[in-house]
PDB file of C-alpha atoms in Angstrom:
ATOM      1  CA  UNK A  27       0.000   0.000   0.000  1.00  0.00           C
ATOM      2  CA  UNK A  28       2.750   2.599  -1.402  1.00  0.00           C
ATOM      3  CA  UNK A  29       3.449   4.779  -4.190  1.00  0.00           C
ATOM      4  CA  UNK A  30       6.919   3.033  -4.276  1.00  0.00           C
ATOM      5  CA  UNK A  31       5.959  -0.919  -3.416  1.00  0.00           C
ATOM      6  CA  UNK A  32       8.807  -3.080  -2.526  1.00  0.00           C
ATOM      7  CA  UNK A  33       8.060  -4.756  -6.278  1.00  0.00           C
ATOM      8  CA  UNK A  34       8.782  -1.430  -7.640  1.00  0.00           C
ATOM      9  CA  UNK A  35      12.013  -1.028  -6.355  1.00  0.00           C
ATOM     10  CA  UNK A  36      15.871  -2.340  -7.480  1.00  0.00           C
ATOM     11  CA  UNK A  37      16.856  -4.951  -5.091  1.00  0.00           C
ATOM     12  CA  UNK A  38      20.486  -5.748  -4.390  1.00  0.00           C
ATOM     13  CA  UNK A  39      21.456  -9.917  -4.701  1.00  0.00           C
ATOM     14  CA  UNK A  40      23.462 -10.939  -2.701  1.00  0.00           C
ATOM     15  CA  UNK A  41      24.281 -14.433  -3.288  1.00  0.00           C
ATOM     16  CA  UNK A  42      22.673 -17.226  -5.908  1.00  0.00           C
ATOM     17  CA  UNK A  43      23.181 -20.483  -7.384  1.00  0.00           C
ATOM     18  CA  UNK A  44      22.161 -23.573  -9.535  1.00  0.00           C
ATOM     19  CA  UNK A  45      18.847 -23.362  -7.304  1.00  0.00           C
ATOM     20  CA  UNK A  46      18.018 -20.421  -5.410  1.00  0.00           C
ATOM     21  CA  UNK A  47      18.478 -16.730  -5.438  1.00  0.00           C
ATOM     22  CA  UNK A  48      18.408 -14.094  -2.494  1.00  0.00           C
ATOM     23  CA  UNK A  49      17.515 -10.696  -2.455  1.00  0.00           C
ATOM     24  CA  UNK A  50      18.371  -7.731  -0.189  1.00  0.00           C
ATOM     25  CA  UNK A  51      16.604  -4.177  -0.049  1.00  0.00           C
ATOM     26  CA  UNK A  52      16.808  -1.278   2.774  1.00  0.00           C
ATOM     27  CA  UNK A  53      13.622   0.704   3.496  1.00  0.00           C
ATOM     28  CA  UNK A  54      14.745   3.438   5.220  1.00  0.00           C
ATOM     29  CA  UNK A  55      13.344   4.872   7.838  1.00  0.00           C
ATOM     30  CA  UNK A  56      10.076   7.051   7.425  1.00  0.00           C
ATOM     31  CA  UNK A  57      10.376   5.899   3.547  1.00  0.00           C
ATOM     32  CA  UNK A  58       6.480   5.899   2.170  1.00  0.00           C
ATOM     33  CA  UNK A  59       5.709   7.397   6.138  1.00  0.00           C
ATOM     34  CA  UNK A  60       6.392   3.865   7.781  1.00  0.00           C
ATOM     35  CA  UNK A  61       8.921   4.015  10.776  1.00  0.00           C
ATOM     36  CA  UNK A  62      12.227   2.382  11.374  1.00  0.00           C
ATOM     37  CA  UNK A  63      14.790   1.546   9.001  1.00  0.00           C
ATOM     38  CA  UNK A  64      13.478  -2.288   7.496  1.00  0.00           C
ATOM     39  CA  UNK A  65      15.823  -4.691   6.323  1.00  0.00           C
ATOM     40  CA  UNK A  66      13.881  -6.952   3.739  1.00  0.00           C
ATOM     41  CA  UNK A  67      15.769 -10.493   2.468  1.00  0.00           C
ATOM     42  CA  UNK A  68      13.288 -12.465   0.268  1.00  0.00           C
ATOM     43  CA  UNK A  69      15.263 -16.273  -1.251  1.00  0.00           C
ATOM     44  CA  UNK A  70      13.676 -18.293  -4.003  1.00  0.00           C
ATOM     45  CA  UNK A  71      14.403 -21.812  -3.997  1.00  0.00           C
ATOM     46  CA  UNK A  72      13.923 -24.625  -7.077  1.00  0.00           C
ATOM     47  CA  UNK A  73      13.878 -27.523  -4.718  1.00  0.00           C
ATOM     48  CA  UNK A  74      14.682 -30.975  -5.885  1.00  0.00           C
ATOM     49  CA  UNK A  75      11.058 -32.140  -5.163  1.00  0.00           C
ATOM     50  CA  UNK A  76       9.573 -29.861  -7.838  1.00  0.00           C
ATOM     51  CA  UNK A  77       8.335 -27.141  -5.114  1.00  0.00           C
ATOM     52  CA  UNK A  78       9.310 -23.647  -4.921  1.00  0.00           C
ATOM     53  CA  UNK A  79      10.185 -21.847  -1.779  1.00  0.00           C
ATOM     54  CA  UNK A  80       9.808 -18.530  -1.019  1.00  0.00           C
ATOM     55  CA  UNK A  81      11.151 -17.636   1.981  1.00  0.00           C
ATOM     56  CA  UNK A  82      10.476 -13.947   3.638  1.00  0.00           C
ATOM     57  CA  UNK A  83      12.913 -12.616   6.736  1.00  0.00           C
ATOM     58  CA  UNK A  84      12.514  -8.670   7.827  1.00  0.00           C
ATOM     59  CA  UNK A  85      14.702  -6.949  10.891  1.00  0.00           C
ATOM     60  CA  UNK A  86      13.717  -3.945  12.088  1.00  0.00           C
ATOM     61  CA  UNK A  87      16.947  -1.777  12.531  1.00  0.00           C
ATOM     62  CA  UNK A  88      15.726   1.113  14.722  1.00  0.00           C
ATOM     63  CA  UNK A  89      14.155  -1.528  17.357  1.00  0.00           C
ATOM     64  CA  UNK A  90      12.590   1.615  19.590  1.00  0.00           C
ATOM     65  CA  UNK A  91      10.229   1.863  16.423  1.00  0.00           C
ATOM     66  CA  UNK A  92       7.303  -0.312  15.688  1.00  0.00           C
ATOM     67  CA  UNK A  93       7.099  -1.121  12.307  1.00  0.00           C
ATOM     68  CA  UNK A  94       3.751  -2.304  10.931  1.00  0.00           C
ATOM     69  CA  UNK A  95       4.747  -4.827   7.639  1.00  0.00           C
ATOM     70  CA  UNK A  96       3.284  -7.762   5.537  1.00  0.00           C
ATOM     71  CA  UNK A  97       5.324  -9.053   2.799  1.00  0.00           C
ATOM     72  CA  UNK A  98       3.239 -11.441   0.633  1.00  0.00           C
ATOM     73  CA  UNK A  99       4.262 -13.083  -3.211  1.00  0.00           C
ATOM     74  CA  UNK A 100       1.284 -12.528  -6.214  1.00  0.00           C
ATOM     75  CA  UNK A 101       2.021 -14.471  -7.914  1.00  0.00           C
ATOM     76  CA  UNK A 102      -0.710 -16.488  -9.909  1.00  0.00           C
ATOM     77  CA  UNK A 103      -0.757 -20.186 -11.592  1.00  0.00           C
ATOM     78  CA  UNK A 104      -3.245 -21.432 -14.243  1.00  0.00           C
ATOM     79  CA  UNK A 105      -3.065 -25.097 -12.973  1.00  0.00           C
ATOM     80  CA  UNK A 106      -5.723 -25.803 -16.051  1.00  0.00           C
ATOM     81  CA  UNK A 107      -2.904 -24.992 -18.626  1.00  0.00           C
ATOM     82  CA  UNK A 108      -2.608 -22.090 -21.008  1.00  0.00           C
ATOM     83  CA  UNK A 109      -5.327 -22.366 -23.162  1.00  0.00           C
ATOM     84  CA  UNK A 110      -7.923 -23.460 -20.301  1.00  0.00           C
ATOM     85  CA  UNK A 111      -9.987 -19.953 -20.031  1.00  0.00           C
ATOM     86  CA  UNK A 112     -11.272 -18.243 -16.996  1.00  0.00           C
ATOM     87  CA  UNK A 113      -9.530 -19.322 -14.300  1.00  0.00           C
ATOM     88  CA  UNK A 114     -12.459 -18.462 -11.712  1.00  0.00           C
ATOM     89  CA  UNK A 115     -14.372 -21.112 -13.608  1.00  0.00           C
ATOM     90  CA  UNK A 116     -11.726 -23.699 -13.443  1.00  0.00           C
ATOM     91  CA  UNK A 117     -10.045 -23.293 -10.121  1.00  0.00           C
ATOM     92  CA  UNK A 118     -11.552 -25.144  -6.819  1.00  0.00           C
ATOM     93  CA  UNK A 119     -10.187 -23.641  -3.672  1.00  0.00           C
ATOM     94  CA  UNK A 120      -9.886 -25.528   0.019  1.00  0.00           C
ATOM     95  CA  UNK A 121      -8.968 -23.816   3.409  1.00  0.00           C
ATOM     96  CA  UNK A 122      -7.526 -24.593   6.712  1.00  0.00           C
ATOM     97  CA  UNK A 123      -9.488 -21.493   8.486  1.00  0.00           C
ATOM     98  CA  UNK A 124     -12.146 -21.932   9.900  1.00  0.00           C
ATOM     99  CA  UNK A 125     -12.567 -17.083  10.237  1.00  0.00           C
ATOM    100  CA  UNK A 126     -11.220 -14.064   8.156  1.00  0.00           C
ATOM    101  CA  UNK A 127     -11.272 -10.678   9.223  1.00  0.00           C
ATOM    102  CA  UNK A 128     -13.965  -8.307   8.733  1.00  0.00           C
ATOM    103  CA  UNK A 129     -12.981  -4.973   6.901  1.00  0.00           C
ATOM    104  CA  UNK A 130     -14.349  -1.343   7.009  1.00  0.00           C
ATOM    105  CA  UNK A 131     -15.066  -0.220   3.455  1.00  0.00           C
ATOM    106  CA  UNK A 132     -11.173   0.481   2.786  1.00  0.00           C
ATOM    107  CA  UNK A 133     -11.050  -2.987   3.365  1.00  0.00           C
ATOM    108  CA  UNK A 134      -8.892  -1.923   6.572  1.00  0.00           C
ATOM    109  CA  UNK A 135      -9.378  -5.114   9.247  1.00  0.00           C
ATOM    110  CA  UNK A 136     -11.763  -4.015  12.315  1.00  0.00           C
ATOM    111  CA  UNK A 137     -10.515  -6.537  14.253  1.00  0.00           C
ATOM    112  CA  UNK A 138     -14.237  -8.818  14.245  1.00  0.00           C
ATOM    113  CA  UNK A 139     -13.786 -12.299  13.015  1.00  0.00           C
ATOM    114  CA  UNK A 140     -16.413 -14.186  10.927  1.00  0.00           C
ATOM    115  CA  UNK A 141     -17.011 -17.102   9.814  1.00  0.00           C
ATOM    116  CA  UNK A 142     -19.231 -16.557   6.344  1.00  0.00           C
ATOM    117  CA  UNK A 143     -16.548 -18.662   4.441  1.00  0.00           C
ATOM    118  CA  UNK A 144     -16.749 -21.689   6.940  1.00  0.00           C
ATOM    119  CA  UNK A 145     -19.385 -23.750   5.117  1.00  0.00           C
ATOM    120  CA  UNK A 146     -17.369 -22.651   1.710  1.00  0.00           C
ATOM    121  CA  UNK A 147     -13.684 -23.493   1.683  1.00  0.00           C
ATOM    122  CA  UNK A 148     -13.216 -24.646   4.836  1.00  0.00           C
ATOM    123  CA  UNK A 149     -11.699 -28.430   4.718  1.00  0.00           C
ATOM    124  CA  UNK A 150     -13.341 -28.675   1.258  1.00  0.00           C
ATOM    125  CA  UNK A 151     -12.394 -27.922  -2.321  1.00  0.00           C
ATOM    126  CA  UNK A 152     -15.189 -25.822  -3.596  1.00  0.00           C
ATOM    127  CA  UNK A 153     -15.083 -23.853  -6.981  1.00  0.00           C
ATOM    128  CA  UNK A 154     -14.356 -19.864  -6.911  1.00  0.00           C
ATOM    129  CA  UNK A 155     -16.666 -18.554  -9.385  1.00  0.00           C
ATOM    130  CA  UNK A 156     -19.654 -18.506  -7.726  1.00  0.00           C
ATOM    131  CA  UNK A 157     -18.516 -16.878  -4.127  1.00  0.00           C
ATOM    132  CA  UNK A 158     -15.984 -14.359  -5.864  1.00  0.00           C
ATOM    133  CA  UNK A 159     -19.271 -13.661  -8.529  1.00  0.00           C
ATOM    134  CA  UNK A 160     -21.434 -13.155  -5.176  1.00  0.00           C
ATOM    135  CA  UNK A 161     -18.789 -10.597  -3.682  1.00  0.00           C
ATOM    136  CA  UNK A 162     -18.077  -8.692  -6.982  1.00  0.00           C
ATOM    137  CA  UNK A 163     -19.597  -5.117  -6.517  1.00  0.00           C
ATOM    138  CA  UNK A 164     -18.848  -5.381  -2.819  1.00  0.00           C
ATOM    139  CA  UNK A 165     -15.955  -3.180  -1.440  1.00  0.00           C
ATOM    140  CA  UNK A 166     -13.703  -6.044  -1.713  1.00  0.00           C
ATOM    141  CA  UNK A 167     -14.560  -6.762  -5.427  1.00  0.00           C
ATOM    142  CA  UNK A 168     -14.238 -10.225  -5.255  1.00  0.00           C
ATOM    143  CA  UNK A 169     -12.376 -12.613  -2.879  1.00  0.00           C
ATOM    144  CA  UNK A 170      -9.795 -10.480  -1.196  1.00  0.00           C
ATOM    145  CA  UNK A 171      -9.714 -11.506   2.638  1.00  0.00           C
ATOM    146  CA  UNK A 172      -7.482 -12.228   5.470  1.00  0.00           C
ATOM    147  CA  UNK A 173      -8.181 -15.972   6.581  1.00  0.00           C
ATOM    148  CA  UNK A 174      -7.005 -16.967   9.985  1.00  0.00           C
ATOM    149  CA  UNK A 175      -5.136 -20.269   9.482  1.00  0.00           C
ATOM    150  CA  UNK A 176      -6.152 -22.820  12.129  1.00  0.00           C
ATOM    151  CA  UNK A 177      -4.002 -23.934  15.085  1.00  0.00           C
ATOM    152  CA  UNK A 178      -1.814 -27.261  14.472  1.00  0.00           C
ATOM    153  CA  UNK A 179       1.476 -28.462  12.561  1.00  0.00           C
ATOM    154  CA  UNK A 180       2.546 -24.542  10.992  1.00  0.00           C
ATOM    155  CA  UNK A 181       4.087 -26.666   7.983  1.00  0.00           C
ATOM    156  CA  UNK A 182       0.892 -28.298   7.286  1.00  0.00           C
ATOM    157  CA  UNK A 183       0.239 -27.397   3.954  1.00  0.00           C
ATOM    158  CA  UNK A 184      -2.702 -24.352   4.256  1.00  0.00           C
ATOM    159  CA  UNK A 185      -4.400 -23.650   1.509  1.00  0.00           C
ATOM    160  CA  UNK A 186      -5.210 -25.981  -1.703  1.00  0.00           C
ATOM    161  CA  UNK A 187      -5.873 -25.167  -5.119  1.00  0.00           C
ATOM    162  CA  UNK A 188      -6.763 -27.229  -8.059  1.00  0.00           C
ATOM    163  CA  UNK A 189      -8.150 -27.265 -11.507  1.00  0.00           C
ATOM    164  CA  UNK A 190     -11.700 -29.542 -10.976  1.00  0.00           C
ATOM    165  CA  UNK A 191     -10.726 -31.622 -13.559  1.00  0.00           C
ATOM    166  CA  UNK A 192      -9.766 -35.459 -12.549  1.00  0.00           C
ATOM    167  CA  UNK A 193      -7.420 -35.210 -15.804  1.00  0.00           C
ATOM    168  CA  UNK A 194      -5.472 -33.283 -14.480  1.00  0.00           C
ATOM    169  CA  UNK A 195      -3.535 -34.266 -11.670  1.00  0.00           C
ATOM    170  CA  UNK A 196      -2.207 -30.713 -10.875  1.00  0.00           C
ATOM    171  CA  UNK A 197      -2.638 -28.731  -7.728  1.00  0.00           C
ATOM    172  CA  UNK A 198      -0.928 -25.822  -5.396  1.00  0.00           C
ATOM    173  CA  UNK A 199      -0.060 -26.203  -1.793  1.00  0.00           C
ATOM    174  CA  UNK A 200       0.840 -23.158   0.137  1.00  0.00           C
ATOM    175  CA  UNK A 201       3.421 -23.699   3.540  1.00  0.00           C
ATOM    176  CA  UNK A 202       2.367 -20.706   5.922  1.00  0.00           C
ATOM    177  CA  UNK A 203       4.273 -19.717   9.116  1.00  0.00           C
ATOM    178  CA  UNK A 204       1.928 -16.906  10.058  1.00  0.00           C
ATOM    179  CA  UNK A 205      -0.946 -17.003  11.686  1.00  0.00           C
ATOM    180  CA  UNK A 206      -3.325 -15.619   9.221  1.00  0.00           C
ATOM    181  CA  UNK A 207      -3.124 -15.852   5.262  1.00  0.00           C
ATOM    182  CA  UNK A 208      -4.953 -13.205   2.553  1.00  0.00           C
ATOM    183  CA  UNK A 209      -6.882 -15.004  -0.767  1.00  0.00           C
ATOM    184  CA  UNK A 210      -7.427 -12.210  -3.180  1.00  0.00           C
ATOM    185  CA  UNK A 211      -9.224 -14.362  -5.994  1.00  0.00           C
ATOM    186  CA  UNK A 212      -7.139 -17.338  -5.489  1.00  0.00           C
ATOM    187  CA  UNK A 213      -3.962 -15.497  -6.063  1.00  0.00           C
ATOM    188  CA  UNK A 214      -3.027 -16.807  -2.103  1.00  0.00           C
ATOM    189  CA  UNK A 215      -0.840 -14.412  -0.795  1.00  0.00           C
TER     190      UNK A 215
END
């Protein structure tokens, strides 16, 4: 939420290889009006069991400053294949959160939980067209909430996405750390 978003910006590498690659960048402090000097490393790793890792670290120089920060990857995959059209159509989506956080109209969190999604994507692969259609003209024009990702095993995989089809045997598994995880129309951030 910047003019200047870290994905605008010239990162520095600062080491790579065969199978990874990681990135360094230094937000100052009161850069974009957020406090304390940030030190960002973000390392992309081609494992050797076809997954690919993203792994996020921040240190907050200036440690008398609180620095509010949530780095997150959009990056999207058409599991269908290239020529498979809309992906909301072809895309089923399950959960391991039972809540998300409610929003004000700026879609800023108010700190109420619900559970509307429960009966949705909870534990179950259910297809996004029809609760992204159902949400489109809302302020959050589509699916674009912050799911709280159930207590257990943190390397559990979180959320699942696959194509419907039983042809096709490919599907997306997302390893969280966090406690909570954003879905903004199955781009899972």
């Amino acid at each position: 939420g910047s003019h200047l978003p870290f994905d605008r910006k010239i990162w520095e590498v600062k080491r790579h290889d065969d199978q990874s690659i990681h990135f360094f960048l230094v937000s100052p402090h009161n850069e974009e009006g957020y406090p304390g000097t940030v030190h960002v490393h973000v390392t992309y790793t081609l494992t050797n069991s076809n997954s690919l890792d993203i792994l996020y670290s921040v240190t907050n120089q200036d440690t008398s400053l609180s620095t509010p920060i949530n780095l997150t990857n959009h990056t999207y995959f058409n599991l269908s294949g290239y020529q498979s059209g809309n992906l909301l159509y072809r895309t089923d989506l399950k959960l391991n959160a039972r809540y998300h956080l409610t929003t004000d109209n700026d879609l800023i969190p108010d700190g109420q939980l619900s559970d509307a999604f429960k009966s949705t994507f909870y534990q179950q692969f259910t297809n996004l067209h029809k609760p992204v259609e159902k949400l489109m003209g809302t302020p959050y024009n589509g699916l674009d909430h912050c799911f709280l990702v159930d207590n257990g095993d943190d390397r559990d995989p979180f959320p699942l996405v696959k194509p419907p089809s039983p042809s096709s045997p490919t599907a997306l598994s997302k390893l969280v750390e966090a406690a909570s995880i954003r879905d903004n129309d199955s781009g899972i951030q």
